[in-house]
Amino acid sequence: EFFKIKTAQFVGEEDACKYRYPIYLGAAAAAEFVADIFLCPLEATRIRLVSNPSFASGLITAFPKIIKTDGVIRGFYSGFGPILFKQIPYTMAKFAVQGAAAEQIYNGMGKTPEKCSEGTNVAVSLSSGIIAGVAAAIVSHPADTLLSMINKEGAGG
C-alpha cells in the first residue's frame, strides 16, 4: 500500500486512475523486494530443515548452525536472486489478476462494489482471490523449484 499510495500521489489523481495497473505492478514489485530481504533467511532455513530434518530441531537452532557452517551471505542469501524471481512475479500476478478479475466480475454483474451487499463483495473478493492465487502459483512455480534446489544442503546454501 505504501508504494502504491506514494506513486499515486506523485503522478496525480487523474494519471493514477489511468495508469492504475502499472502503478499496482510497480508497487507490488517494490514492496516484495523489500519483504524478500527479510524473507530470504527464513525461506533458506525452512528449505534446509525440510530437505534435512536432522540438520536442526527448528528455526532457532538452525540459524546459528547455518551461520557457522555457511556464513550469513552464503547461508541465508544464496537464494536471494531466485527468491526475487519467485516472489516478485507471484506478487505482481496476484495483485494484477485479482484486480482485473474483480473488475470483470463486477462488470459481468453490471454493478459496482458500492452498489453490492457486503456478502456479494466478499464473494467477489474470494472468487477473484482464488483466480489470482492460481495464476500467481503458475507464474512462480519454476523459480520455486530452482529456489528449493539452491537452498538444499550442499547446493550452495
XYZ file of N, CA, C and O in Angstrom:
628
model
N 0.817 -1.195 0.000
C 0.000 0.000 0.000
C 0.861 1.260 0.000
O 0.517 2.232 -0.652
N 1.956 1.236 0.755
C 2.815 2.410 0.863
C 3.291 2.862 -0.516
O 3.157 4.032 -0.881
N 3.855 1.927 -1.301
C 4.394 2.281 -2.608
C 3.280 2.696 -3.570
O 3.463 3.596 -4.388
N 2.142 2.052 -3.468
C 1.003 2.395 -4.330
C 0.520 3.807 -4.034
O 0.316 4.607 -4.951
N 0.342 4.127 -2.773
C -0.151 5.451 -2.381
C 0.848 6.536 -2.760
O 0.471 7.577 -3.328
N 2.118 6.310 -2.476
C 3.147 7.315 -2.790
C 3.251 7.548 -4.296
O 3.390 8.684 -4.748
N 3.184 6.478 -5.080
C 3.248 6.626 -6.535
C 2.015 7.348 -7.062
O 2.131 8.235 -7.914
N 0.856 6.995 -6.563
C -0.386 7.655 -6.987
C -0.350 9.143 -6.648
O -0.762 9.979 -7.457
N 0.146 9.481 -5.477
C 0.265 10.889 -5.101
C 1.253 11.607 -6.010
O 1.040 12.760 -6.390
N 2.328 10.941 -6.375
C 3.358 11.538 -7.221
C 2.837 11.848 -8.625
O 3.113 12.906 -9.169
N 2.078 10.923 -9.212
C 1.604 11.120 -10.592
C 0.313 11.918 -10.670
O -0.046 12.404 -11.735
N -0.405 12.050 -9.579
C -1.659 12.798 -9.576
C -2.860 11.883 -9.743
O -2.755 10.774 -10.282
N -4.011 12.370 -9.308
C -5.220 11.546 -9.254
C -5.655 11.032 -10.629
O -5.982 9.855 -10.782
N -5.645 11.903 -11.627
C -6.109 11.505 -12.958
C -5.204 10.435 -13.564
O -5.678 9.411 -14.068
N -3.888 10.670 -13.520
C -2.957 9.686 -14.079
C -2.904 8.409 -13.240
O -2.669 7.328 -13.769
N -3.118 8.541 -11.934
C -3.122 7.355 -11.070
C -4.250 6.409 -11.473
O -4.061 5.194 -11.499
N -5.403 6.962 -11.807
C -6.527 6.127 -12.251
C -6.238 5.552 -13.636
O -6.468 4.374 -13.888
N -5.715 6.383 -14.508
C -5.429 5.966 -15.884
C -4.364 4.860 -15.926
O -4.463 3.929 -16.717
N -3.361 4.990 -15.090
C -2.239 4.041 -15.082
C -2.246 3.162 -13.831
O -1.207 2.779 -13.323
N -3.427 2.795 -13.360
C -3.525 2.048 -12.107
C -2.817 0.696 -12.165
O -2.181 0.295 -11.194
N -2.899 -0.014 -13.280
C -2.259 -1.332 -13.315
C -0.733 -1.238 -13.303
O -0.083 -1.971 -12.538
N -0.124 -0.362 -14.094
C 1.335 -0.232 -13.943
C 1.750 0.230 -12.541
O 2.763 -0.228 -12.016
N 0.936 1.080 -11.934
C 1.238 1.519 -10.563
C 1.117 0.338 -9.608
O 1.981 0.128 -8.756
N 0.052 -0.459 -9.732
C -0.113 -1.635 -8.876
C 1.059 -2.599 -9.044
O 1.593 -3.122 -8.068
N 1.443 -2.834 -10.295
C 2.528 -3.777 -10.564
C 3.856 -3.272 -10.009
O 4.605 -4.026 -9.382
N 4.154 -2.003 -10.234
C 5.397 -1.424 -9.717
C 5.427 -1.408 -8.200
O 6.454 -1.724 -7.578
N 4.306 -1.049 -7.593
C 4.222 -1.014 -6.129
C 4.362 -2.419 -5.546
O 5.052 -2.613 -4.533
N 3.735 -3.388 -6.185
C 3.839 -4.776 -5.717
C 5.284 -5.257 -5.812
O 5.795 -5.902 -4.883
N 5.954 -4.943 -6.905
C 7.346 -5.359 -7.084
C 8.254 -4.703 -6.043
O 9.106 -5.368 -5.443
N 8.081 -3.415 -5.813
C 8.917 -2.705 -4.840
C 8.693 -3.241 -3.427
O 9.658 -3.486 -2.682
N 7.442 -3.433 -3.059
C 7.138 -3.937 -1.723
C 7.677 -5.353 -1.540
O 8.218 -5.686 -0.478
N 7.544 -6.174 -2.559
C 8.021 -7.553 -2.457
C 9.535 -7.607 -2.364
O 10.093 -8.442 -1.641
N 10.229 -6.727 -3.066
C 11.694 -6.681 -2.976
C 12.128 -6.432 -1.537
O 12.996 -7.125 -1.002
N 11.518 -5.444 -0.901
C 11.849 -5.135 0.494
C 11.508 -6.329 1.393
O 12.307 -6.726 2.247
N 10.347 -6.910 1.190
C 9.933 -8.054 2.008
C 10.884 -9.238 1.835
O 11.171 -9.957 2.803
N 11.405 -9.435 0.630
C 12.280 -10.573 0.358
C 13.613 -10.476 1.083
O 14.245 -11.496 1.359
N 14.053 -9.271 1.402
C 15.278 -9.107 2.184
C 15.107 -9.792 3.539
O 16.032 -10.419 4.051
N 13.905 -9.703 4.102
C 13.621 -10.329 5.394
C 13.175 -11.787 5.242
O 13.415 -12.605 6.128
N 12.540 -12.098 4.124
C 12.030 -13.446 3.890
C 13.137 -14.442 3.558
O 13.070 -15.608 3.963
N 14.149 -14.012 2.846
C 15.168 -14.920 2.328
C 15.831 -15.791 3.411
O 15.928 -17.005 3.235
N 16.270 -15.236 4.536
C 16.869 -16.113 5.562
C 15.876 -17.144 6.118
O 16.257 -18.287 6.386
N 14.631 -16.735 6.255
C 13.620 -17.666 6.768
C 13.342 -18.780 5.763
O 13.218 -19.952 6.128
N 13.248 -18.416 4.498
C 12.989 -19.408 3.449
C 14.171 -20.360 3.300
O 13.996 -21.567 3.147
N 15.391 -19.826 3.358
C 16.581 -20.672 3.263
C 16.621 -21.666 4.425
O 16.933 -22.850 4.241
N 16.273 -21.201 5.616
C 16.264 -22.068 6.792
C 15.160 -23.115 6.681
O 15.379 -24.300 6.970
N 13.991 -22.709 6.249
C 12.875 -23.638 6.089
C 13.233 -24.752 5.110
O 13.024 -25.943 5.381
N 13.784 -24.376 3.972
C 14.132 -25.370 2.950
C 15.221 -26.301 3.478
O 15.181 -27.514 3.268
N 16.191 -25.745 4.208
C 17.256 -26.577 4.768
C 16.672 -27.593 5.746
O 17.040 -28.767 5.745
N 15.734 -27.152 6.577
C 15.130 -28.053 7.563
C 14.238 -29.107 6.917
O 14.189 -30.248 7.377
N 13.554 -28.742 5.853
C 12.687 -29.704 5.161
C 13.535 -30.736 4.412
O 13.236 -31.931 4.427
N 14.602 -30.266 3.763
C 15.421 -31.194 2.978
C 16.323 -32.062 3.861
O 16.751 -33.128 3.443
N 16.623 -31.595 5.079
C 17.453 -32.364 6.001
C 16.923 -32.176 7.430
O 17.433 -31.342 8.179
N 15.899 -32.933 7.808
C 15.282 -32.757 9.133
C 16.251 -32.942 10.302
O 16.022 -32.408 11.382
N 17.342 -33.657 10.107
C 18.297 -33.862 11.195
C 19.286 -32.704 11.332
O 20.101 -32.691 12.257
N 19.208 -31.718 10.444
C 20.124 -30.574 10.486
C 19.984 -29.808 11.796
O 20.969 -29.426 12.426
N 18.748 -29.554 12.201
C 18.475 -28.832 13.449
C 17.047 -29.131 13.872
O 16.238 -29.603 13.077
N 16.733 -28.799 15.107
C 15.393 -29.099 15.625
C 14.364 -28.037 15.260
O 13.166 -28.265 15.414
N 14.795 -26.886 14.814
C 13.864 -25.822 14.455
C 14.594 -24.571 14.024
O 15.825 -24.553 13.888
N 13.830 -23.527 13.813
C 14.354 -22.253 13.319
C 15.429 -21.676 14.235
O 16.494 -21.266 13.766
N 15.163 -21.665 15.517
C 16.079 -21.051 16.482
C 17.429 -21.778 16.506
O 18.475 -21.134 16.577
N 17.422 -23.086 16.428
C 18.686 -23.833 16.441
C 19.341 -23.873 15.058
O 20.556 -24.035 14.967
N 18.560 -23.726 14.008
C 19.115 -23.775 12.654
C 19.874 -22.492 12.292
O 20.911 -22.559 11.618
N 19.366 -21.322 12.720
C 20.009 -20.055 12.363
C 21.503 -20.032 12.718
O 22.335 -19.798 11.838
N 21.875 -20.264 13.969
C 23.312 -20.200 14.280
C 24.120 -21.302 13.594
O 25.283 -21.093 13.251
N 23.504 -22.436 13.380
C 24.212 -23.531 12.706
C 24.501 -23.174 11.245
O 25.581 -23.459 10.730
N 23.538 -22.530 10.579
C 23.749 -22.087 9.192
C 24.837 -21.032 9.142
O 25.715 -21.065 8.271
N 24.815 -20.088 10.067
C 25.842 -19.041 10.105
C 27.218 -19.663 10.313
O 28.185 -19.284 9.641
N 27.298 -20.635 11.206
C 28.585 -21.281 11.496
C 29.102 -22.083 10.298
O 30.277 -22.028 9.973
N 28.209 -22.804 9.626
C 28.656 -23.673 8.528
C 28.804 -22.936 7.197
O 29.723 -23.237 6.435
N 27.936 -21.975 6.911
C 27.947 -21.342 5.593
C 28.188 -19.830 5.616
O 28.404 -19.231 4.567
N 28.066 -19.204 6.773
C 28.172 -17.754 6.842
C 26.823 -17.114 6.533
O 25.903 -17.770 6.041
N 26.709 -15.839 6.813
C 25.431 -15.135 6.642
C 25.040 -15.029 5.171
O 23.923 -15.383 4.784
N 25.954 -14.545 4.346
C 25.602 -14.302 2.930
C 25.318 -15.610 2.211
O 24.250 -15.789 1.616
N 26.250 -16.535 2.249
C 26.062 -17.802 1.538
C 24.923 -18.613 2.156
O 24.126 -19.230 1.447
N 24.836 -18.617 3.469
C 23.835 -19.430 4.148
C 22.411 -18.923 3.997
O 21.485 -19.698 3.830
N 22.258 -17.602 4.054
C 20.907 -17.046 4.046
C 20.519 -16.355 2.747
O 19.341 -16.225 2.445
N 21.499 -15.890 1.970
C 21.155 -15.091 0.792
C 21.631 -15.672 -0.540
O 21.521 -15.019 -1.561
N 22.102 -16.912 -0.544
C 22.493 -17.511 -1.827
C 21.282 -17.688 -2.734
O 21.406 -17.704 -3.948
N 20.104 -17.766 -2.147
C 18.872 -17.899 -2.924
C 18.134 -16.594 -3.134
O 16.972 -16.596 -3.544
N 18.807 -15.445 -2.877
C 18.113 -14.159 -2.985
C 17.631 -13.888 -4.418
O 16.484 -13.470 -4.617
N 18.474 -14.124 -5.406
C 18.057 -13.922 -6.804
C 16.850 -14.781 -7.156
O 15.825 -14.274 -7.621
N 16.945 -16.101 -6.919
C 15.781 -16.941 -7.212
C 14.530 -16.572 -6.416
O 13.421 -16.666 -6.937
N 14.702 -16.129 -5.156
C 13.512 -15.765 -4.390
C 12.870 -14.525 -4.992
O 11.651 -14.396 -5.022
N 13.700 -13.610 -5.517
C 13.133 -12.443 -6.204
C 12.383 -12.888 -7.454
O 11.282 -12.400 -7.732
N 12.972 -13.822 -8.207
C 12.322 -14.318 -9.426
C 11.072 -15.134 -9.124
O 10.231 -15.315 -9.988
N 10.946 -15.620 -7.892
C 9.741 -16.338 -7.488
C 8.698 -15.368 -6.939
O 7.556 -15.338 -7.383
N 9.092 -14.604 -5.946
C 8.141 -13.801 -5.196
C 7.639 -12.558 -5.926
O 6.470 -12.206 -5.804
N 8.523 -11.873 -6.659
C 8.075 -10.644 -7.327
C 7.035 -10.952 -8.403
O 5.970 -10.341 -8.408
N 7.284 -11.905 -9.303
C 6.216 -12.229 -10.267
C 4.956 -12.757 -9.592
O 3.840 -12.453 -10.026
N 5.120 -13.542 -8.521
C 3.969 -14.057 -7.776
C 3.115 -12.897 -7.268
O 1.902 -12.860 -7.471
N 3.748 -11.952 -6.609
C 3.016 -10.825 -6.020
C 2.409 -9.941 -7.099
O 1.259 -9.501 -6.978
N 3.164 -9.687 -8.154
C 2.638 -8.871 -9.253
C 1.436 -9.554 -9.899
O 0.412 -8.907 -10.155
N 1.559 -10.844 -10.165
C 0.439 -11.586 -10.777
C -0.765 -11.593 -9.852
O -1.902 -11.393 -10.292
N -0.520 -11.802 -8.576
C -1.616 -11.863 -7.608
C -2.389 -10.539 -7.596
O -3.614 -10.533 -7.688
N -1.679 -9.423 -7.503
C -2.351 -8.126 -7.460
C -3.055 -7.804 -8.768
O -4.212 -7.380 -8.780
N -2.356 -7.986 -9.886
C -2.931 -7.632 -11.184
C -4.128 -8.508 -11.527
O -5.171 -8.014 -11.961
N -3.981 -9.813 -11.337
C -5.055 -10.738 -11.696
C -6.255 -10.559 -10.770
O -7.398 -10.566 -11.227
N -6.007 -10.366 -9.483
C -7.139 -10.185 -8.578
C -7.913 -8.910 -8.925
O -9.134 -8.920 -8.971
N -7.199 -7.835 -9.185
C -7.873 -6.594 -9.555
C -8.660 -6.726 -10.849
O -9.819 -6.300 -10.941
N -8.037 -7.327 -11.857
C -8.703 -7.490 -13.147
C -9.882 -8.453 -13.041
O -10.950 -8.213 -13.622
N -9.707 -9.534 -12.291
C -10.801 -10.500 -12.132
C -11.982 -9.873 -11.401
O -13.140 -10.058 -11.811
N -11.704 -9.121 -10.358
C -12.786 -8.458 -9.614
C -13.519 -7.466 -10.523
O -14.763 -7.420 -10.526
N -12.765 -6.701 -11.306
C -13.400 -5.758 -12.237
C -14.305 -6.489 -13.228
O -15.420 -6.044 -13.503
N -13.815 -7.606 -13.759
C -14.603 -8.367 -14.732
C -15.861 -8.967 -14.093
O -16.917 -9.003 -14.719
N -15.733 -9.427 -12.879
C -16.903 -9.995 -12.190
C -17.945 -8.907 -11.966
O -19.135 -9.096 -12.246
N -17.508 -7.757 -11.468
C -18.452 -6.654 -11.251
C -19.058 -6.181 -12.579
O -20.264 -5.935 -12.657
N -18.242 -6.082 -13.625
C -18.761 -5.687 -14.949
C -19.776 -6.701 -15.455
O -20.795 -6.335 -16.042
N -19.501 -7.992 -15.230
C -20.427 -9.045 -15.638
C -21.760 -8.959 -14.918
O -22.803 -9.315 -15.471
N -21.724 -8.479 -13.689
C -22.961 -8.307 -12.928
C -23.622 -6.970 -13.235
O -24.772 -6.748 -12.852
N -22.871 -6.090 -13.903
C -23.402 -4.761 -14.194
C -23.522 -3.881 -12.959
O -24.389 -3.015 -12.891
N -22.645 -4.102 -11.987
C -22.700 -3.358 -10.731
C -21.310 -2.875 -10.332
O -20.300 -3.369 -10.824
N -21.285 -1.941 -9.412
C -20.041 -1.500 -8.787
C -20.025 -2.049 -7.362
O -21.078 -2.391 -6.817
N -18.856 -2.100 -6.734
C -18.794 -2.599 -5.361
C -19.690 -1.804 -4.400
O -20.269 -2.383 -3.476
N -19.830 -0.515 -4.651
C -20.655 0.326 -3.787
C -22.135 -0.053 -3.854
O -22.880 0.178 -2.900
N -22.561 -0.613 -4.962
C -23.975 -0.978 -5.137
C -24.265 -2.430 -4.764
O -25.381 -2.898 -4.935
N -23.248 -3.127 -4.270
C -23.412 -4.534 -3.894
C -23.477 -4.669 -2.379
O -22.959 -3.835 -1.638
N -24.086 -5.752 -1.933
C -24.135 -6.040 -0.497
C -22.744 -6.458 -0.024
O -21.876 -6.822 -0.817
N -22.576 -6.453 1.272
C -21.294 -6.864 1.851
C -20.993 -8.321 1.481
O -19.856 -8.666 1.161
N -22.006 -9.166 1.504
C -21.838 -10.567 1.149
C -21.388 -10.754 -0.292
O -20.527 -11.584 -0.580
N -21.975 -9.966 -1.195
C -21.579 -10.041 -2.606
C -20.135 -9.594 -2.776
O -19.366 -10.221 -3.514
N -19.762 -8.516 -2.104
C -18.381 -8.041 -2.196
C -17.389 -9.066 -1.655
O -16.313 -9.256 -2.236
N -17.754 -9.747 -0.589
C -16.893 -10.795 -0.046
C -16.776 -11.943 -1.052
O -15.683 -12.466 -1.296
N -17.883 -12.315 -1.674
C -17.870 -13.392 -2.671
C -17.003 -13.020 -3.872
O -16.243 -13.851 -4.385
N -17.109 -11.763 -4.317
C -16.269 -11.302 -5.432
C -14.805 -11.324 -5.021
O -13.933 -11.759 -5.778
N -14.527 -10.877 -3.803
C -13.156 -10.878 -3.293
C -12.593 -12.293 -3.228
O -11.459 -12.535 -3.657
N -13.361 -13.202 -2.699
C -12.905 -14.591 -2.602
C -12.712 -15.213 -3.977
O -11.714 -15.894 -4.231
N -13.657 -14.991 -4.874
C -13.571 -15.559 -6.223
C -12.365 -15.009 -6.977
O -11.596 -15.776 -7.578
N -12.192 -13.708 -6.937
C -11.056 -13.115 -7.649
C -9.746 -13.516 -6.983
O -8.726 -13.687 -7.653
N -9.761 -13.719 -5.667
C -8.574 -14.174 -4.956
C -8.162 -15.580 -5.340
O -6.971 -15.872 -5.471
N -9.138 -16.451 -5.530
C -8.846 -17.824 -5.967
C -8.223 -17.807 -7.357
O -7.218 -18.467 -7.613
N -8.828 -17.044 -8.244
C -8.298 -16.932 -9.613
C -6.874 -16.380 -9.580
O -5.972 -16.897 -10.246
N -6.650 -15.344 -8.768
C -5.325 -14.728 -8.658
C -4.311 -15.693 -8.057
O -3.159 -15.747 -8.501
N -4.725 -16.450 -7.056
C -3.823 -17.411 -6.429
C -3.351 -18.480 -7.383
O -2.170 -18.839 -7.401
N -4.258 -18.975 -8.210
C -3.895 -19.990 -9.204
C -2.920 -19.393 -10.223
O -1.882 -19.993 -10.535
N -3.233 -18.216 -10.727
C -2.352 -17.566 -11.707
C -0.978 -17.291 -11.111
O 0.055 -17.547 -11.745
N -0.944 -16.799 -9.885
C 0.325 -16.480 -9.236
C 1.159 -17.737 -8.986
O 2.380 -17.723 -9.160
N 0.508 -18.821 -8.601
C 1.231 -20.077 -8.368
C 1.848 -20.600 -9.663
O 2.988 -21.073 -9.664
N 1.116 -20.499 -10.752
C 1.632 -20.945 -12.051
C 2.841 -20.107 -12.456
O 3.862 -20.633 -12.908
N 2.742 -18.802 -12.264
C 3.821 -17.894 -12.642
C 5.081 -18.153 -11.813
O 6.196 -18.092 -12.326
N 4.924 -18.451 -10.529
C 6.084 -18.560 -9.638
C 6.657 -19.975 -9.519
O 7.737 -20.148 -8.960
N 5.996 -20.980 -10.048
C 6.439 -22.367 -9.850
C 7.865 -22.652 -10.334
O 8.643 -23.281 -9.598
N 8.265 -22.240 -11.541
C 9.638 -22.558 -11.974
C 10.707 -21.996 -11.027
O 11.660 -22.691 -10.692
N 10.537 -20.770 -10.584
C 11.524 -20.186 -9.672
C 11.470 -20.842 -8.298
O 12.491 -20.943 -7.617
N 10.316 -21.305 -7.889
C 10.185 -22.003 -6.603
C 10.994 -23.295 -6.628
O 11.683 -23.629 -5.662
N 10.937 -23.998 -7.728
C 11.707 -25.238 -7.879
C 13.203 -24.941 -7.817
O 13.956 -25.629 -7.126
N 13.646 -23.906 -8.515
C 15.057 -23.519 -8.502
C 15.494 -23.110 -7.099
O 16.576 -23.500 -6.633
N 14.668 -22.364 -6.402
C 14.981 -21.913 -5.053
C 15.160 -23.108 -4.115
O 16.106 -23.132 -3.304
N 14.324 -24.098 -4.224
C 14.434 -25.292 -3.389
C 15.751 -26.031 -3.672
O 16.416 -26.490 -2.753
N 16.131 -26.099 -4.935
C 17.381 -26.769 -5.296
C 18.589 -26.017 -4.745
O 19.535 -26.628 -4.247
N 18.574 -24.703 -4.798
C 19.697 -23.898 -4.331
C 19.874 -23.993 -2.824
O 20.997 -24.036 -2.323
N 18.787 -24.034 -2.071
C 18.873 -24.000 -0.618
C 19.042 -25.361 0.038
O 19.163 -25.446 1.252
N 19.069 -26.427 -0.747
C 19.330 -27.739 -0.153
C 20.773 -27.787 0.300
O 21.661 -27.226 -0.330
N 21.016 -28.506 1.375
C 22.370 -28.617 1.921
C 23.322 -29.161 0.856
O 23.017 -30.099 0.133
N 24.473 -28.508 0.731
C 25.473 -28.922 -0.232
C 25.283 -28.347 -1.604
O 26.064 -28.590 -2.506
N 24.251 -27.535 -1.787
C 23.989 -26.969 -3.112
C 24.285 -25.475 -3.149
O 23.774 -24.767 -3.969
N 25.086 -24.990 -2.245
C 25.450 -23.577 -2.254
C 24.672 -22.769 -1.245
O 24.802 -21.567 -1.170
N 23.858 -23.400 -0.436
C 23.089 -22.625 0.537
C 22.834 -23.370 1.786
O 23.191 -24.454 2.025
